[in-house]
Each structure stands twice: as C-alpha cells, then as structure tokens.
Short mmCIF file of C-alpha atoms in Angstrom, two decimals:
data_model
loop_
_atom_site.label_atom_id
_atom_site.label_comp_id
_atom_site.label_asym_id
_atom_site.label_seq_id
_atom_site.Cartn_x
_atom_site.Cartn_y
_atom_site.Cartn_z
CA UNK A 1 88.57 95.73 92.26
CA UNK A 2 85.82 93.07 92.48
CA UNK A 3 85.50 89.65 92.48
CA UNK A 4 84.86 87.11 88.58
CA UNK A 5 84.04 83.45 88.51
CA UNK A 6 84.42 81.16 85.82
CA UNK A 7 81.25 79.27 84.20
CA UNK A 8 81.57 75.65 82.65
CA UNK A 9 81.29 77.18 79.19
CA UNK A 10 84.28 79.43 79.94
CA UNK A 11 82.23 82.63 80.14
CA UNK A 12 83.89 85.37 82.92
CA UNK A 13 81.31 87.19 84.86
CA UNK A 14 80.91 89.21 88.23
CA UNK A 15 81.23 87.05 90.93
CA UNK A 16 76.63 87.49 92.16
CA UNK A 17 77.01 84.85 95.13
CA UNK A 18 78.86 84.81 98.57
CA UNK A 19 81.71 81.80 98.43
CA UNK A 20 80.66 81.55 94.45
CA UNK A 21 82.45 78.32 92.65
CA UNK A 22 84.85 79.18 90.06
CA UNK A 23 86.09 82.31 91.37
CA UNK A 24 89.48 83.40 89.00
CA UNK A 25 90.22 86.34 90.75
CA UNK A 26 89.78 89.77 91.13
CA UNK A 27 89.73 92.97 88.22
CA UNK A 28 92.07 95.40 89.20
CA UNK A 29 93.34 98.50 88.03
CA UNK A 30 96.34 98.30 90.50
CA UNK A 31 98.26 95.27 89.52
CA UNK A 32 101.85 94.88 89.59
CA UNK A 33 102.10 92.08 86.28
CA UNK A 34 100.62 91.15 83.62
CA UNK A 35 100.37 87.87 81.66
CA UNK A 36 98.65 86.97 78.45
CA UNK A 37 97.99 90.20 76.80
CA UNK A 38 97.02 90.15 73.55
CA UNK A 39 96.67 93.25 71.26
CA UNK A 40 92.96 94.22 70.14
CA UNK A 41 90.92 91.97 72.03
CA UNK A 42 89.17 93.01 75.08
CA UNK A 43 90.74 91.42 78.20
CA UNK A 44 90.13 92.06 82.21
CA UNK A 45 93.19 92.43 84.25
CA UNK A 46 92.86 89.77 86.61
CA UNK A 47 95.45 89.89 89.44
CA UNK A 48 96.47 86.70 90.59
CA UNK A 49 99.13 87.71 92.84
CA UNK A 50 100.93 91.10 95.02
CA UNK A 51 98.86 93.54 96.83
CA UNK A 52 96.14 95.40 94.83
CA UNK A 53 93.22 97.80 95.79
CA UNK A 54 89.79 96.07 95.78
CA UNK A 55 86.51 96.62 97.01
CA UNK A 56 86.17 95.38 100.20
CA UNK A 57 82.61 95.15 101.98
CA UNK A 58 83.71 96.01 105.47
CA UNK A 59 87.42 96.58 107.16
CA UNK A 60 88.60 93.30 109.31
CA UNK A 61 91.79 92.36 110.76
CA UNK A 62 94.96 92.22 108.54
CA UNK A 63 95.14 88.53 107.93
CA UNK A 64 91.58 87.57 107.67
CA UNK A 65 90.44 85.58 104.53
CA UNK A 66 88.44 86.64 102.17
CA UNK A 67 86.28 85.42 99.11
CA UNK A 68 83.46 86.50 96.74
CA UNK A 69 80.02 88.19 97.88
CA UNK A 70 76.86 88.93 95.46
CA UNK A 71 78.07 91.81 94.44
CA UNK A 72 81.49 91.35 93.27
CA UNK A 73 83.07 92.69 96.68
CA UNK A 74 85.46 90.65 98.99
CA UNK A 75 83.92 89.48 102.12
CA UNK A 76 85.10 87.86 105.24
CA UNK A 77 84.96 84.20 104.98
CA UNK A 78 83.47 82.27 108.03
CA UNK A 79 85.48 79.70 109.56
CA UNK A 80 83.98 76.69 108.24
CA UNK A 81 84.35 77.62 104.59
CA UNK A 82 87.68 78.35 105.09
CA UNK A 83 88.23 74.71 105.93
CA UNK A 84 85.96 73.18 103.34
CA UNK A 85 86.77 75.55 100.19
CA UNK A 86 90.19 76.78 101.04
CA UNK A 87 90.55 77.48 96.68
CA UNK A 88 88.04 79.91 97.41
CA UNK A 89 89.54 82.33 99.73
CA UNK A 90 90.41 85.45 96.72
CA UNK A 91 92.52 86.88 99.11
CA UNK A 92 93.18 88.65 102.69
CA UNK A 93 92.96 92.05 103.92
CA UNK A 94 95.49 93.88 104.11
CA UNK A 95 94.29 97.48 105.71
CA UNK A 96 92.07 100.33 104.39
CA UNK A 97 93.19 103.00 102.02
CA UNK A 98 92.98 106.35 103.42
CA UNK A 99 93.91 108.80 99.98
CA UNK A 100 91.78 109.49 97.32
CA UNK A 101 94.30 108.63 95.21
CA UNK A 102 97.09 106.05 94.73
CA UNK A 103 99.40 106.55 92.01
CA UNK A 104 97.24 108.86 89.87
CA UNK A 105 94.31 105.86 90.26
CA UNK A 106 91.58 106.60 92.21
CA UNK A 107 91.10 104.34 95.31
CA UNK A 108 87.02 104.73 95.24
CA UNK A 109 86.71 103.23 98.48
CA UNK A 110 88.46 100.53 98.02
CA UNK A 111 91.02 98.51 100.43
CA UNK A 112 94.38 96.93 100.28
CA UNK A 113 94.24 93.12 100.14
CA UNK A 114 96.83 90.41 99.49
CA UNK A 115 96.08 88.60 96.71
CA UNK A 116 96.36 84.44 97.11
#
C-alpha cells in the first residue's frame, strides 16, 4: 500500500520525498490484475489500475488527488502541482476502510483509493 519511484539506473525503491519524480505506482496486496509475472524472481505487485487499499496519510474528499510523501504514503496534492506534474498524481481517494479485514487481508489502516 505505499508509494515506489523509479531511479535512472532502473532501481525500484520507496517513494522518501513528497511529489517524488519517477513515481511507478503503488505496492499492493489488494490488486485486481496482474501483468508480467515471472516464476522465481522476486517481484512487487505494483497496481497500475482499479481500486486498491493503500496507506493514506490523512482522509480527504473522494476525488481529491493524490501523490507520493517521504514515507511511501499517499498525500493530498496541492493545487499547483496538480497543474505542473499532472503524471504524478498516484491516484485519488476513494473513502476510508472501516474493517479490520477485507477479503481475509488485513486493511492496517489503510484507505480505498482509485488508482490512475
């Protein structure tokens, strides 16, 4: 459920930085497809579309954009980099999960978003 970037050597990390360049998408446990798997290799499920759980650093209004903070959660996006870095809204929020579970997975805290 959090946030990974992209460096220019192709190494995947935890998004550390609010707005961060190079954002791929977000790890999640909840997602509805999967592309690309290859047997025996370690691999992080990277949703890229649908409506998954993901850690979310406050609730907001269903609808509002979001994109990377320094730790790896979603975060509202102010206005202005909305307009200037629209490839780096992750997602919007969708509303908060109230179960502990979902599924048999536990939610942790985490929210429903809409993936973009």
């Amino acid at each position: 459920g959090k946030v990974y970037v992209i460096s220019n050597n192709n190494t995947v990390f935890q998004s550390s930085r609010y707005n961060q360049k190079g954002i791929v998408g977000v790890v999640s446990d909840t997602y509805g497809n999967s592309v690309g798997i290859k047997e025996g290799h370690v691999q992080l499920p990277i949703s890229v579309a649908g409506y998954i759980l993901a850690y979310v650093k406050d609730e907001y209004d269903p609808g509002t954009p979001l994109t990377s903070d320094k730790n790896g959660f979603l975060t509202k996006m102010n206005r202005l980099d909305a307009i200037f870095y629209p490839e780096r809204i992750v997602a919007t929020y969708l509303r908060k999960e109230t179960s502990a579970l979902w599924n048999n997975i536990e939610v942790n805290g985490r929210h429903w978003v809409k993936i973009k």
